[in-house]
Coordinates of C-alpha atoms and ligand atoms in Angstrom, one line a residue:
X1 CA 46.9 122.4 7.3
X2 CA 50.1 123.1 9.1
X3 CA 51.9 123.4 12.4
X4 CA 54.1 126.5 12.7
X5 CA 57.3 126.3 14.6
X6 CA 58.3 129.7 16.1
X7 CA 61.6 129.3 18.0
X8 CA 64.2 131.9 19.2
X9 CA 67.2 131.2 21.3
X10 CA 67.2 127.4 20.6
X11 CA 68.1 125.7 17.3
X12 CA 64.8 125.1 15.5
X13 CA 65.9 122.3 13.1
X14 CA 65.9 119.4 15.6
X15 CA 62.4 120.4 16.8
X16 CA 61.1 120.7 13.2
X17 CA 62.5 117.2 12.3
X18 CA 60.9 115.6 15.4
X19 CA 57.6 117.4 14.9
X20 CA 57.5 116.0 11.4
X21 CA 57.9 112.5 12.9
X22 CA 55.3 113.0 15.7
X23 CA 52.7 115.1 13.8
X24 CA 52.8 113.4 10.3
X25 CA 49.3 114.5 9.4
X26 CA 50.3 118.2 9.3
X27 CA 52.9 120.1 7.3
X28 CA 55.5 121.5 9.7
X29 CA 56.5 125.0 8.7
X30 CA 59.0 127.4 10.2
X31 CA 58.7 131.1 11.1
X32 CA 62.1 131.5 9.4
X33 CA 60.7 130.5 5.9
X34 CA 57.8 131.8 3.9
X35 CA 54.5 130.0 4.8
X36 CA 50.8 130.2 4.1
X37 CA 49.3 132.0 7.2
X38 CA 45.8 130.7 6.5
X39 CA 46.9 127.1 6.6
X40 CA 48.4 127.3 10.1
X41 CA 46.2 125.4 12.6
X42 CA 48.7 125.1 15.5
X43 CA 51.8 126.8 16.7
X44 CA 54.7 125.5 18.8
X45 CA 56.8 128.2 20.4
X46 CA 59.9 129.0 22.4
X47 CA 60.3 132.8 22.8
X48 CA 58.6 133.7 19.5
X49 CA 59.0 137.3 18.6
X50 CA 56.0 139.3 19.8
X51 CA 53.4 139.6 17.1
X52 CA 54.7 136.5 15.2
X53 CA 51.5 134.5 15.9
X54 CA 49.1 137.4 15.0
X55 CA 47.4 137.2 11.6
X56 CA 46.9 133.4 11.6
X57 CA 43.1 133.3 11.0
X58 CA 42.7 129.6 11.5
X59 CA 45.0 129.1 14.6
X60 CA 43.4 126.7 17.1
X61 CA 46.0 126.4 19.9
X62 CA 49.5 127.4 20.9
X63 CA 52.0 124.9 22.5
X64 CA 54.8 126.2 24.7
X65 CA 57.9 124.0 24.1
X66 CA 58.7 124.4 27.8
X67 CA 57.0 124.2 31.2
X68 CA 57.0 127.9 31.6
X69 CA 54.8 130.1 29.5
X70 CA 56.0 133.6 30.4
X71 CA 57.8 133.7 27.0
X72 CA 54.4 133.1 25.3
X73 CA 52.2 135.3 27.4
X74 CA 54.5 138.3 27.2
X75 CA 53.3 138.8 23.6
X76 CA 50.7 141.6 23.6
X77 CA 49.4 140.4 20.2
X78 CA 49.0 136.7 21.3
X79 CA 45.9 135.4 19.6
X80 CA 43.0 134.4 22.0
X81 CA 43.3 130.7 21.6
X82 CA 44.1 128.0 24.2
X83 CA 47.7 127.8 25.3
X84 CA 49.2 124.5 26.6
X85 CA 52.5 124.0 28.4
X86 CA 54.8 121.0 28.9
X87 CA 54.3 118.6 31.8
X88 CA 56.7 115.8 31.3
X89 CA 58.0 113.2 33.7
X90 CA 61.6 113.4 32.4
X91 CA 61.6 117.2 32.6
X92 CA 60.2 117.1 36.2
X93 CA 62.8 114.4 37.1
X94 CA 65.7 116.6 35.9
X95 CA 64.4 119.5 38.0
X96 CA 64.2 117.2 41.0
X97 CA 67.9 116.1 40.4
X98 CA 68.9 119.8 40.3
X99 CA 67.1 120.7 43.5
X100 CA 68.4 117.7 45.4
X101 CA 72.0 118.2 44.0
X102 CA 72.1 121.8 45.4
X103 CA 70.3 121.1 48.7
X104 CA 72.8 118.3 49.4
X105 CA 75.7 120.4 48.3
X106 CA 74.7 123.2 50.7
X107 CA 73.9 120.7 53.5
X108 CA 77.3 118.9 53.1
X109 CA 79.2 122.2 52.4
X110 CA 80.5 120.9 49.1
X111 CA 82.2 124.2 48.2
X112 CA 84.1 124.4 51.5
X113 CA 85.5 120.8 51.1
X114 CA 86.4 121.5 47.5
X115 CA 88.4 124.5 48.6
X116 CA 90.0 122.5 51.5
X117 CA 91.0 119.8 49.0
X118 CA 92.6 122.3 46.6
X119 CA 94.6 123.8 49.5
X120 CA 95.5 120.3 51.0
X121 CA 93.7 121.2 54.3
X122 CA 92.5 118.3 56.5
X123 CA 90.0 120.0 58.7
X124 CA 87.5 117.6 60.2
X125 CA 85.4 119.8 62.4
X126 CA 82.5 117.4 62.7
X127 CA 80.2 120.4 62.1
X128 CA 77.8 118.6 59.7
X129 CA 74.1 119.0 60.6
X130 CA 71.8 116.2 59.4
X131 CA 69.1 116.8 56.8
X132 CA 66.4 116.6 59.4
X133 CA 67.9 119.7 61.1
X134 CA 67.6 121.7 57.9
X135 CA 64.4 123.4 56.9
X136 CA 63.8 123.6 53.1
X137 CA 61.1 126.0 51.9
X138 CA 59.9 125.6 48.3
X139 CA 58.1 128.6 46.7
X140 CA 55.9 127.1 44.0
X141 CA 54.4 123.7 44.9
X142 CA 53.2 122.8 41.4
X143 CA 54.4 119.9 39.2
X144 CA 58.1 120.7 39.8
X145 CA 57.9 121.9 43.4
X146 CA 55.8 119.0 44.6
X147 CA 58.1 116.4 43.0
X148 CA 61.2 118.2 44.5
X149 CA 59.5 118.3 47.9
X150 CA 58.8 114.6 47.9
X151 CA 62.4 113.8 47.0
X152 CA 63.7 116.1 49.8
X153 CA 61.3 114.5 52.3
X154 CA 62.7 111.1 51.3
X155 CA 66.2 112.4 52.1
X156 CA 65.0 113.5 55.6
X157 CA 64.9 117.3 55.1
X158 CA 62.2 119.2 57.0
X159 CA 60.2 120.5 54.0
X160 CA 57.5 123.1 53.6
X161 CA 56.0 124.7 50.5
X162 CA 54.3 128.0 49.6
X163 CA 51.8 128.3 46.8
X164 CA 48.8 130.5 45.8
X165 CA 46.3 128.0 47.1
X166 CA 46.9 125.4 49.9
X167 CA 48.4 122.1 48.8
X168 CA 48.3 118.7 50.5
X169 CA 51.5 116.6 50.2
X170 CA 52.7 113.9 52.6
X171 CA 55.1 115.3 55.3
X172 CA 55.2 118.8 53.6
X173 CA 53.8 121.7 55.6
X174 CA 51.7 123.9 53.3
X175 CA 51.6 127.7 53.4
X176 CA 49.5 129.7 50.9
X177 CA 49.0 133.2 49.8
X178 CA 50.6 136.5 51.0
X179 CA 49.1 136.1 54.5
X180 CA 51.1 133.0 55.2
X181 CA 54.4 134.0 53.4
X182 CA 56.1 135.5 56.6
X183 CA 55.5 132.3 58.6
X184 CA 56.8 130.2 55.7
X185 CA 60.0 132.3 55.4
X186 CA 60.6 132.4 59.1
X187 CA 60.9 128.6 59.2
X188 CA 63.1 128.3 56.0
X189 CA 66.9 127.8 55.9
X190 CA 67.1 126.7 52.2
X191 CA 64.8 128.7 50.0
X192 CA 64.1 126.9 46.7
X193 CA 62.2 128.9 44.1
X194 CA 60.1 127.1 41.5
X195 CA 57.5 129.7 40.8
X196 CA 56.4 130.8 37.3
X197 CA 57.1 134.3 36.2
X198 CA 53.8 136.2 36.3
X199 CA 52.8 139.8 37.0
X200 CA 52.3 138.7 40.7
X201 CA 55.7 137.0 41.1
X202 CA 57.8 139.5 39.2
X203 CA 60.7 140.6 41.4
X204 CA 59.4 138.7 44.4
X205 CA 62.9 137.5 45.5
X206 CA 64.0 140.9 46.9
X207 CA 65.7 142.1 50.1
X208 CA 62.5 142.5 52.2
X209 CA 61.5 138.9 51.4
X210 CA 65.0 137.5 52.0
X211 CA 65.3 139.3 55.4
X212 CA 62.3 137.3 56.5
X213 CA 64.2 133.9 56.2
X214 CA 65.2 132.0 59.4
X215 CA 68.2 133.4 61.3
X216 CA 68.6 130.4 63.6
X217 CA 69.4 127.7 61.1
X218 CA 72.1 125.0 61.4
X219 CA 73.7 126.2 58.2
X220 CA 74.7 129.6 59.6
X221 CA 72.9 131.9 57.1
X222 CA 70.1 131.0 54.8
X223 CA 70.7 130.1 51.2
X224 CA 68.7 130.6 48.0
X225 CA 68.2 128.3 45.0
X226 CA 66.3 129.8 42.1
X227 CA 65.5 127.6 39.1
X228 CA 62.1 129.2 38.3
X229 CA 62.7 132.3 36.3
X230 CA 65.2 135.2 36.4
X231 CA 62.4 137.8 36.5
X232 CA 61.5 136.6 39.9
X233 CA 64.7 137.9 41.5
X234 CA 66.3 141.3 41.9
X235 CA 70.0 140.6 41.4
X236 CA 71.2 143.8 43.0
X237 CA 69.3 142.7 46.1
X238 CA 70.9 139.2 46.0
X239 CA 74.3 140.8 45.9
X240 CA 73.5 143.2 48.8
X241 CA 72.1 140.3 50.9
X242 CA 75.2 138.2 50.3
X243 CA 77.3 141.2 51.3
X244 CA 75.5 141.9 54.6
X245 CA 75.0 138.2 55.6
X246 CA 71.3 138.0 55.0
X247 CA 72.2 135.2 52.6
X248 CA 75.1 132.7 53.0
X249 CA 75.0 131.3 49.5
X250 CA 73.0 131.7 46.3
X251 CA 72.5 129.1 43.5
X252 CA 71.0 130.5 40.3
X253 CA 70.0 128.7 37.1
X254 CA 68.0 131.7 35.8
X255 CA 68.8 135.4 35.4
X256 CA 67.2 138.7 34.9
X257 CA 69.1 138.9 31.5
X258 CA 69.9 135.6 29.7
X259 CA 72.6 135.0 28.6
X260 CA 74.1 136.4 31.8
X261 CA 76.2 139.3 30.7
X262 CA 80.0 138.6 30.9
X263 CA 80.5 141.6 33.2
X264 CA 77.9 140.5 35.8
X265 CA 79.4 140.4 39.3
X266 CA 77.5 137.1 39.9
X267 CA 80.1 135.2 37.7
X268 CA 83.0 135.6 40.1
X269 CA 81.2 135.9 43.4
X270 CA 82.6 133.3 45.9
X271 CA 79.2 132.7 47.4
X272 CA 77.3 132.2 44.1
X273 CA 76.9 129.0 42.1
X274 CA 75.7 129.5 38.6
X275 CA 74.3 127.1 35.9
X276 CA 73.2 128.3 32.4
X277 CA 69.4 127.9 32.5
X278 CA 69.6 124.1 32.2
X279 CA 68.3 122.9 35.5
X280 CA 65.8 120.9 33.5
X281 CA 66.4 120.6 29.8
X282 CA 63.5 119.6 27.6
X283 CA 63.8 116.3 25.7
X284 CA 62.6 117.3 22.2
X285 CA 61.4 113.7 21.5
X286 CA 59.2 113.6 24.6
X287 CA 57.9 117.1 24.0
X288 CA 57.1 116.6 20.3
X289 CA 55.3 113.4 21.2
X290 CA 53.3 115.3 23.8
X291 CA 52.4 117.9 21.1
X292 CA 51.4 115.1 18.8
X293 CA 49.0 113.6 21.4
X294 CA 47.6 117.1 22.2
X295 CA 46.8 117.7 18.5
X296 CA 45.2 114.3 18.3
X297 CA 43.0 115.1 21.3
X298 CA 41.9 118.5 19.8
X299 CA 41.2 116.9 16.4
X300 CA 39.0 114.3 18.2
X301 CA 37.1 117.1 20.0
X302 CA 38.7 116.4 23.4
X303 CA 40.0 119.2 25.6
X304 CA 43.7 120.1 25.8
X305 CA 45.8 118.8 28.6
X306 CA 47.9 121.2 30.7
X307 CA 46.1 124.2 29.5
X308 CA 47.4 127.5 30.9
X309 CA 45.2 130.0 32.6
X310 CA 46.2 133.0 30.5
X311 CA 44.6 135.6 32.9
X312 CA 46.5 134.1 35.9
X313 CA 49.7 133.8 33.9
X314 CA 50.6 130.1 34.5
Ligands
LIG1 P1 53.1 124.8 38.0 O1 52.2 125.7 37.2 O2 52.8 123.3 38.1 O3 53.3 125.3 39.5 C1 53.4 126.6 39.8 C2 53.3 126.8 41.3 O4 53.6 128.2 41.6 C3 52.0 126.4 41.9 O5 52.1 125.8 43.1 C4 51.3 127.8 42.1 O6 50.3 127.8 43.1 C5 52.5 128.6 42.5 N1 52.2 130.0 42.3 C6 52.0 130.7 41.1 N2 51.7 132.0 41.3 C7 51.9 132.2 42.6 C8 51.7 133.3 43.5 N3 51.4 134.5 43.0 N4 51.9 133.1 44.8 C9 52.2 131.9 45.3 N5 52.3 130.8 44.6 C10 52.2 130.9 43.2 O7 54.6 125.0 37.3 P2 55.8 123.9 37.3 O8 56.0 123.4 38.6 O9 55.6 123.0 36.2 O10 57.0 124.9 36.8 C11 57.3 126.0 37.6 C12 58.3 126.9 36.9 O11 59.6 126.3 36.7 C13 57.9 127.2 35.4 O12 56.9 128.2 35.3 C14 59.2 127.7 34.8 O13 59.3 129.0 35.0 C15 60.3 127.0 35.7 N6 61.0 126.0 34.9 C16 62.4 126.2 34.9 C17 63.2 125.3 34.2 C18 64.7 125.4 34.2 O14 65.4 124.7 33.5 N7 65.2 126.3 35.0 C19 62.6 124.1 33.5 C20 61.2 124.0 33.7 C21 60.4 124.9 34.4 P3 49.0 126.9 43.0 O15 49.5 125.5 43.3 O16 48.1 127.4 44.1 O17 48.4 127.1 41.7
LIG2 C1 61.0 125.6 30.8 C2 62.4 125.9 30.8 O1 60.2 126.4 31.1 O2 63.2 125.1 30.2 O3 60.7 124.4 30.4 O4 62.8 126.9 31.4

């Protein structure tokens, strides 16, 4: 019996080595080498090529090596077996750091002071609002969004979240579904996007949505932080919204095309902050240990943890 590692875009070797440690009872085989298809019982994937998991007659489950599963579910030939994703405290903590970092940078006008320092300008205009005067709205109040919301509440921000179904979190106003989206946007100065990429959320961060953000915030114009997925945003709309003042600043960790093409206007835009899809980087040890525990559970007849609803897309 074997565990198939199907990775594109990341270097597979470190994953294969760690899976051999954490799943010693199975042979760990790679998509890049010849392997016996009938022996494959589990697959671990990051962006496997569509069709690569078809024709594995004894496959029992697929493990995403990340929290997101859009890279798995986009495969039209994906076998009808349970799919599990990563839920890991370290991964969540890294995302919380990312969101807090950028909310504080926007609140404290980090870019402006960096520019002033570079130009030797001493301009103390005392124009700093406090966190409690700034309304953060988090789209996606799941594992990552809920943890980020709690950290922002602890810093004093005025926090709300938007999800498919209502969520109850201390000191976080909950908005749910399309019907409550306008009210959520209208009270949001900093929009943080931690949604999964699904057929329903594809392209959701567009001009009409961004025009619904609050216009009376202490930061001047609203700002966007997207660390969910690039497919959620329309980049032409982001640029148009920055140009006409609908948005004051945009922070992006994810892009419609990754790697971001070198000629993208986002690179040099003065009101854009970019990171290379590393808001929360998976720790291979933690994730391979999680896969080991999941396989143990299945072999003992227990249900998978963090199973994805394939029809819903997350
Ligand atoms: P979860 O599945 O725990 O949470 C998803 C949230 O999105 C839930 O609150 C869900 O609502 C909400 N949601 C889904 N569809 C809709 C919809 N149509 N309308 C409104 N709300 C919706 O995911 P995680 O928090 O673990 O991760 C979120 C995403 O973050 C991942 O899918 C991945 O794309 C991204 N990510 C990015 C990383 C990076 O480095 N940039 C690293 C890790 C993850 P409900 O609560 O009602 O189900
Ligand atoms: C993930 C990611 O989904 O790294 O875990 O994007």
